[in-house]
């Protein structure tokens, strides 16, 4: 381990060792990248995403409370409906017309169950494809959810529920910005789900945990429910927490990811809400801000893109909505997120990163025609994220 790396770890330990964490100091350190060692990144992300309070003495009671709350969600939203459904098959006599599967009443529990299944099928389709170039999400977790997988219980797991659901889910309208290319060519997709081996009973793959997190989020946030792309936001968070070197934290990766994801979505959810697209908090405004920032920093490149009629929604929609999670490999995404989460202006820095990405390929863009440039922007060529972040920081300092 280099001396510089050791001294960085020591800086983090010093800030995190105080009875009350100095947030401004921590942000400054995290902005330049957080070491993975000793679970530092997991801890810092939990603080930066407002999950852990700054007073260290409160941590253990707070975590216990939140994790218990998450167990409660599991019982109410996944286990109870499964039991209710199982019981229906066993004892017919106690089924009143009131809550019969064919009951047309919109408040019927069955109606809710079937509606949930539509959301679940969409989530299922997306989470099985998470980072297909990495085996991690297909592998079994060391900490399967015992509440659900206890062999004593015949509970229905979400996976079984998906397998049993023959409802055709309505395909979610993919396309808000007229762009067909929503997923990046970086991510090859296995040709069929059958390529994934089915894990034996009592095991569950990491993607199933992500599925549960998203399903519970959708149930608790009916106003937004589930929108395609949220799986790409939860993936890096869960991966980071589920690979925490500290097993005591790793064991609770699911609950901790759920709350950090919920807090992060509270800040970026407007990007996912179609009706807000054109409002000040919506995605269109942010995409235009990328172009107006580019105009300030590099007017020649700005005019070239304008002249070719390359609109920011053709590429910046995905960059901004998914916090660049589709443009780079997972370790690089995680490094970018260190800086994004540390940004006290909350994702202003993301606009500068997008600008930096454009200026770093300016020569190619200035020479290319529309087709060539679209290809460059939809399959971004530079993979050195340190170069991109350095450039973004220069843009920030030159304001």
Coordinates of C-alpha atoms in Angstrom, one line a residue:
X1 CA 0.0 0.0 0.0
X2 CA 1.5 3.4 -1.0
X3 CA 2.3 5.9 1.7
X4 CA -0.1 8.4 0.0
X5 CA -2.9 5.8 0.2
X6 CA -2.1 5.1 3.9
X7 CA -2.2 8.8 4.7
X8 CA -5.5 9.2 2.9
X9 CA -7.0 6.4 5.0
X10 CA -5.7 8.0 8.1
X11 CA -7.4 11.3 7.1
X12 CA -10.7 9.5 6.7
X13 CA -10.3 7.7 10.0
X14 CA -9.6 10.9 11.8
X15 CA -12.7 12.7 10.5
X16 CA -14.9 9.6 11.1
X17 CA -13.3 9.1 14.6
X18 CA -14.7 12.3 16.0
X19 CA -17.8 12.1 18.2
X20 CA -19.6 14.3 15.7
X21 CA -18.5 14.0 12.1
X22 CA -17.6 17.3 10.5
X23 CA -19.6 17.0 7.3
X24 CA -17.8 19.8 5.3
X25 CA -14.5 18.1 6.0
X26 CA -15.8 14.7 5.1
X27 CA -17.3 16.0 1.8
X28 CA -14.0 17.5 0.9
X29 CA -12.2 14.2 1.5
X30 CA -14.8 12.1 -0.3
X31 CA -14.9 14.4 -3.3
X32 CA -11.4 13.1 -4.3
X33 CA -12.4 9.5 -4.0
X34 CA -13.0 7.2 -1.0
X35 CA -10.8 4.3 -0.3
X36 CA -12.5 0.9 -0.2
X37 CA -10.4 -0.3 2.7
X38 CA -12.0 -1.1 6.0
X39 CA -15.5 -0.3 4.7
X40 CA -14.7 3.4 4.5
X41 CA -16.7 4.0 1.3
X42 CA -19.8 2.2 2.7
X43 CA -19.7 4.3 5.8
X44 CA -19.1 7.6 4.0
X45 CA -21.9 7.0 1.5
X46 CA -24.3 6.3 4.4
X47 CA -23.4 9.6 5.9
X48 CA -23.4 11.6 2.6
X49 CA -26.8 10.2 1.7
X50 CA -28.2 11.3 5.1
X51 CA -28.9 7.8 6.3
X52 CA -26.5 7.9 9.3
X53 CA -26.7 10.9 11.6
X54 CA -23.5 12.9 12.2
X55 CA -23.5 12.0 16.0
X56 CA -21.7 8.8 16.2
X57 CA -23.3 7.8 19.5
X58 CA -26.6 7.5 17.8
X59 CA -25.5 5.1 15.1
X60 CA -26.3 1.8 16.6
X61 CA -29.7 2.6 17.9
X62 CA -30.6 4.4 14.6
X63 CA -29.5 1.4 12.5
X64 CA -31.4 -1.0 14.7
X65 CA -34.6 1.0 14.3
X66 CA -34.3 1.3 10.5
X67 CA -33.5 -2.3 10.0
X68 CA -36.4 -3.4 12.2
X69 CA -38.6 -1.1 10.1
X70 CA -37.4 -2.7 6.9
X71 CA -38.3 -6.2 8.3
X72 CA -41.7 -4.8 9.0
X73 CA -42.0 -3.7 5.3
X74 CA -41.0 -7.2 4.2
X75 CA -43.7 -8.8 6.4
X76 CA -46.4 -6.5 5.3
X77 CA -45.7 -6.2 1.6
X78 CA -44.1 -9.5 0.6
X79 CA -44.9 -12.2 3.2
X80 CA -48.5 -11.3 4.2
X81 CA -49.8 -11.2 0.6
X82 CA -48.1 -14.5 -0.1
X83 CA -49.7 -16.1 3.0
X84 CA -53.1 -14.7 2.1
X85 CA -52.8 -16.2 -1.4
X86 CA -51.7 -19.6 0.0
X87 CA -54.5 -19.7 2.5
X88 CA -57.0 -19.1 -0.2
X89 CA -56.0 -22.3 -1.9
X90 CA -56.3 -24.2 1.4
X91 CA -59.5 -23.1 3.0
X92 CA -62.2 -22.0 0.6
X93 CA -64.9 -21.6 3.2
X94 CA -63.6 -18.4 4.7
X95 CA -63.4 -16.6 1.4
X96 CA -66.2 -14.1 1.3
X97 CA -67.3 -12.6 -2.0
X98 CA -65.8 -9.4 -0.6
X99 CA -62.2 -10.5 -1.2
X100 CA -62.6 -13.0 -4.0
X101 CA -59.9 -12.9 -6.8
X102 CA -62.6 -12.0 -9.3
X103 CA -64.0 -9.2 -7.2
X104 CA -64.2 -6.1 -9.4
X105 CA -64.0 -3.7 -6.4
X106 CA -60.8 -1.6 -6.9
X107 CA -60.1 -1.7 -3.2
X108 CA -60.0 -5.5 -3.1
X109 CA -56.8 -7.0 -1.8
X110 CA -56.7 -9.1 -4.9
X111 CA -56.9 -6.2 -7.2
X112 CA -53.9 -4.7 -5.4
X113 CA -52.1 -8.1 -5.7
X114 CA -52.6 -8.2 -9.5
X115 CA -51.6 -4.6 -9.9
X116 CA -48.5 -5.2 -7.9
X117 CA -47.7 -8.1 -10.2
X118 CA -47.5 -5.8 -13.2
X119 CA -45.0 -3.6 -11.5
X120 CA -43.1 -6.7 -10.3
X121 CA -42.8 -8.2 -13.8
X122 CA -41.3 -4.9 -15.0
X123 CA -38.8 -4.8 -12.1
X124 CA -38.0 -8.5 -12.6
X125 CA -37.2 -8.0 -16.3
X126 CA -34.8 -5.1 -15.5
X127 CA -33.0 -6.5 -12.4
X128 CA -32.1 -9.8 -14.1
X129 CA -30.1 -7.8 -16.6
X130 CA -28.1 -5.8 -14.1
X131 CA -24.4 -5.6 -15.1
X132 CA -24.4 -8.8 -17.2
X133 CA -20.7 -8.4 -17.7
X134 CA -20.2 -9.2 -14.0
X135 CA -21.1 -12.4 -12.3
X136 CA -21.8 -10.7 -8.9
X137 CA -25.6 -10.2 -9.3
X138 CA -26.1 -13.8 -10.4
X139 CA -24.3 -15.2 -7.4
X140 CA -25.9 -16.2 -4.2
X141 CA -25.8 -13.8 -1.3
X142 CA -24.2 -15.0 2.0
X143 CA -27.1 -13.4 3.8
X144 CA -30.4 -14.6 2.2
X145 CA -33.5 -13.2 3.8
X146 CA -34.3 -15.7 6.5
X147 CA -37.7 -14.1 7.1
X148 CA -38.7 -15.3 3.6
X149 CA -36.6 -18.3 2.9
X150 CA -37.0 -20.1 6.2
X151 CA -37.7 -23.7 5.1
X152 CA -40.4 -24.0 7.8
X153 CA -42.4 -21.4 5.9
X154 CA -44.1 -22.0 2.6
X155 CA -43.8 -18.3 1.8
X156 CA -43.9 -17.1 -1.7
X157 CA -40.7 -15.4 -2.8
X158 CA -40.9 -12.7 -5.4
X159 CA -39.1 -15.0 -7.8
X160 CA -41.8 -17.7 -7.4
X161 CA -44.5 -15.1 -7.7
X162 CA -43.0 -13.9 -11.0
X163 CA -42.8 -17.5 -12.2
X164 CA -46.5 -18.1 -11.3
X165 CA -47.7 -14.8 -12.8
X166 CA -49.2 -15.3 -16.2
X167 CA -50.5 -11.8 -16.3
X168 CA -49.1 -10.0 -19.2
X169 CA -47.5 -6.9 -17.8
X170 CA -48.1 -3.9 -19.9
X171 CA -44.8 -2.9 -21.3
X172 CA -43.8 0.3 -19.8
X173 CA -43.5 3.1 -22.3
X174 CA -39.7 3.1 -22.7
X175 CA -39.3 6.2 -24.4
X176 CA -39.7 9.7 -23.2
X177 CA -37.2 11.6 -25.3
X178 CA -37.7 9.9 -28.7
X179 CA -34.5 8.0 -28.2
X180 CA -34.6 4.4 -28.8
X181 CA -31.2 3.8 -27.4
X182 CA -31.9 3.6 -23.6
X183 CA -29.4 1.0 -22.7
X184 CA -25.7 1.5 -23.5
X185 CA -23.9 -0.8 -25.9
X186 CA -21.4 -1.3 -23.1
X187 CA -23.9 -3.6 -21.5
X188 CA -24.3 -6.8 -23.5
X189 CA -27.5 -8.6 -22.5
X190 CA -27.6 -12.4 -22.3
X191 CA -29.9 -13.7 -25.0
X192 CA -32.3 -15.3 -22.7
X193 CA -33.0 -15.6 -19.0
X194 CA -32.7 -19.3 -19.1
X195 CA -28.9 -18.8 -19.4
X196 CA -29.0 -18.0 -15.7
X197 CA -28.8 -21.0 -13.5
X198 CA -31.6 -21.2 -11.0
X199 CA -30.3 -21.3 -7.5
X200 CA -31.4 -24.2 -5.2
X201 CA -34.1 -23.6 -2.6
X202 CA -32.9 -21.6 0.4
X203 CA -30.5 -19.5 -1.7
X204 CA -31.1 -16.3 -3.4
X205 CA -29.1 -14.3 -5.9
X206 CA -28.1 -10.7 -5.4
X207 CA -30.4 -9.6 -8.2
X208 CA -33.3 -11.0 -6.2
X209 CA -32.4 -8.8 -3.2
X210 CA -32.3 -5.8 -5.6
X211 CA -35.7 -6.8 -6.9
X212 CA -37.1 -6.8 -3.3
X213 CA -35.7 -3.4 -2.6
X214 CA -37.3 -2.0 -5.7
X215 CA -40.6 -3.7 -5.2
X216 CA -40.9 -2.4 -1.6
X217 CA -39.9 1.1 -2.8
X218 CA -42.6 1.0 -5.5
X219 CA -45.2 -0.1 -2.9
X220 CA -44.3 2.7 -0.5
X221 CA -44.1 5.4 -3.2
X222 CA -47.2 4.8 -5.4
X223 CA -46.9 8.3 -6.8
X224 CA -43.8 7.2 -8.7
X225 CA -43.8 3.4 -8.2
X226 CA -41.2 1.9 -10.4
X227 CA -39.7 3.5 -13.5
X228 CA -37.2 1.7 -15.8
X229 CA -33.7 2.8 -14.9
X230 CA -34.2 2.8 -11.1
X231 CA -32.5 -0.6 -11.2
X232 CA -29.4 1.1 -12.5
X233 CA -29.4 3.4 -9.4
X234 CA -29.9 0.7 -6.9
X235 CA -27.3 -1.6 -8.4
X236 CA -24.1 0.3 -7.5
X237 CA -25.4 1.2 -4.1
X238 CA -26.3 -2.4 -3.3
X239 CA -23.0 -3.7 -4.8
X240 CA -21.0 -1.4 -2.6
X241 CA -22.8 -2.3 0.6
X242 CA -23.0 -6.1 -0.2
X243 CA -19.2 -6.2 -0.7
X244 CA -18.4 -4.3 2.5
X245 CA -15.3 -5.9 4.1
X246 CA -17.0 -5.4 7.5
X247 CA -19.4 -8.5 7.8
X248 CA -21.5 -6.9 10.5
X249 CA -22.5 -4.2 8.0
X250 CA -22.5 -6.5 5.0
X251 CA -25.2 -8.6 6.6
X252 CA -27.6 -5.6 6.6
X253 CA -26.8 -4.6 3.0
X254 CA -30.4 -5.0 1.9
X255 CA -32.0 -2.7 4.5
X256 CA -29.2 -0.1 4.4
X257 CA -29.4 0.0 0.6
X258 CA -33.1 0.4 0.7
X259 CA -32.9 3.5 2.9
X260 CA -30.0 5.0 1.1
X261 CA -31.7 4.4 -2.2
X262 CA -34.9 6.1 -0.9
X263 CA -32.9 9.1 0.3
X264 CA -31.1 9.4 -3.0
X265 CA -34.4 9.0 -5.0
X266 CA -35.9 11.8 -2.9
X267 CA -33.2 14.0 -4.4
X268 CA -33.4 12.8 -8.0
X269 CA -36.9 11.4 -8.4
X270 CA -38.1 14.4 -10.3
X271 CA -35.9 13.2 -13.2
X272 CA -38.1 10.1 -13.3
X273 CA -41.5 11.8 -13.2
X274 CA -42.7 12.5 -16.8
X275 CA -45.2 15.2 -15.8
X276 CA -42.3 17.3 -14.3
X277 CA -40.1 17.0 -17.4
X278 CA -40.5 20.6 -18.4
X279 CA -40.6 22.2 -14.9
X280 CA -37.7 23.8 -13.2
X281 CA -36.9 20.7 -11.2
X282 CA -37.4 18.3 -14.2
X283 CA -35.0 16.7 -16.5
X284 CA -35.4 19.0 -19.5
X285 CA -34.2 22.0 -17.5
X286 CA -31.1 20.0 -16.4
X287 CA -30.3 18.9 -19.9
X288 CA -30.5 22.5 -21.1
X289 CA -28.3 23.5 -18.3
X290 CA -25.6 21.1 -19.6
X291 CA -25.7 22.9 -23.0
X292 CA -25.7 26.4 -21.4
X293 CA -22.7 25.4 -19.3
X294 CA -21.0 24.1 -22.4
X295 CA -21.7 27.3 -24.2
X296 CA -19.9 29.2 -21.5
X297 CA -16.9 26.9 -21.5
X298 CA -16.5 26.0 -25.1
X299 CA -18.7 28.0 -27.5
X300 CA -17.2 26.4 -30.6
X301 CA -18.2 22.9 -29.6
X302 CA -21.6 24.2 -28.4
X303 CA -22.3 25.7 -31.9
X304 CA -21.2 22.6 -33.7
X305 CA -23.7 20.4 -31.7
X306 CA -26.4 23.0 -32.3
X307 CA -25.7 23.2 -36.0
X308 CA -25.9 19.4 -36.3
X309 CA -29.1 19.5 -34.3
X310 CA -27.8 17.1 -31.7
X311 CA -30.2 17.8 -28.8
X312 CA -29.1 17.2 -25.2
X313 CA -32.0 14.7 -24.8
X314 CA -30.3 12.4 -27.3
X315 CA -27.6 11.5 -24.7
X316 CA -27.8 13.7 -21.6
X317 CA -31.1 12.3 -20.6
X318 CA -29.6 9.0 -19.8
X319 CA -26.3 10.5 -18.4
X320 CA -28.3 12.7 -15.9
X321 CA -31.2 10.4 -15.0
X322 CA -29.0 7.4 -14.3
X323 CA -26.1 9.4 -12.8
X324 CA -23.8 8.0 -15.5
X325 CA -24.3 4.5 -14.3
X326 CA -24.7 3.2 -17.8
X327 CA -21.7 5.0 -19.4
X328 CA -18.9 3.3 -17.4
X329 CA -17.9 0.1 -15.8
X330 CA -19.2 -0.4 -12.3
X331 CA -15.9 0.4 -10.4
X332 CA -15.7 3.7 -12.3
X333 CA -19.4 4.5 -11.7
X334 CA -18.7 4.0 -8.0
X335 CA -15.7 6.4 -8.1
X336 CA -17.8 9.1 -9.9
X337 CA -20.5 8.7 -7.3
X338 CA -18.0 9.4 -4.5
X339 CA -17.7 12.9 -6.0
X340 CA -21.4 13.3 -6.8
X341 CA -22.5 12.3 -3.3
X342 CA -19.9 14.6 -1.8
X343 CA -21.2 17.6 -3.8
X344 CA -23.0 19.9 -1.3
X345 CA -24.9 21.5 -4.2
X346 CA -26.3 18.1 -4.9
X347 CA -25.6 17.1 -8.4
X348 CA -24.5 20.5 -9.8
X349 CA -21.2 18.7 -10.2
X350 CA -22.9 16.1 -12.4
X351 CA -23.6 18.9 -15.0
X352 CA -19.9 19.7 -15.0
X353 CA -18.9 16.1 -15.4
X354 CA -21.2 15.9 -18.5
X355 CA -19.6 19.0 -19.8
X356 CA -16.2 17.6 -19.2
X357 CA -17.1 14.4 -21.1
X358 CA -18.1 16.6 -24.1
X359 CA -15.0 18.8 -24.0
X360 CA -12.6 15.8 -23.7
X361 CA -13.9 14.5 -27.1
X362 CA -14.2 17.9 -28.7
X363 CA -11.8 17.2 -31.5
X364 CA -13.7 14.1 -32.6
X365 CA -17.0 15.9 -32.3
X366 CA -15.8 18.9 -34.3
X367 CA -14.7 16.6 -37.1
X368 CA -17.6 14.1 -37.0
X369 CA -20.9 14.2 -38.8
X370 CA -24.3 13.7 -37.1
X371 CA -24.2 9.9 -37.2
X372 CA -20.7 9.6 -36.0
X373 CA -21.2 12.1 -33.2
X374 CA -24.4 10.4 -32.1
X375 CA -22.5 7.1 -31.9
X376 CA -19.8 8.8 -29.8
X377 CA -22.2 10.3 -27.4
X378 CA -24.3 7.2 -26.9
X379 CA -21.3 4.9 -26.5
X380 CA -18.9 7.3 -24.8
X381 CA -15.3 6.5 -25.8
X382 CA -13.1 7.7 -22.8
X383 CA -12.9 5.2 -20.0
X384 CA -10.4 7.0 -17.7
X385 CA -12.8 8.5 -15.2
X386 CA -10.0 10.2 -13.3
X387 CA -9.3 12.3 -16.4
X388 CA -13.0 13.2 -16.7
X389 CA -13.3 14.2 -13.0
X390 CA -10.1 16.2 -13.2
X391 CA -11.5 18.1 -16.2
X392 CA -14.9 18.6 -14.4
X393 CA -13.0 20.0 -11.4
X394 CA -11.1 22.5 -13.6
X395 CA -14.4 23.6 -15.1
X396 CA -15.8 24.1 -11.6
X397 CA -12.7 26.1 -10.5
X398 CA -12.9 28.3 -13.6
X399 CA -16.3 29.6 -12.8

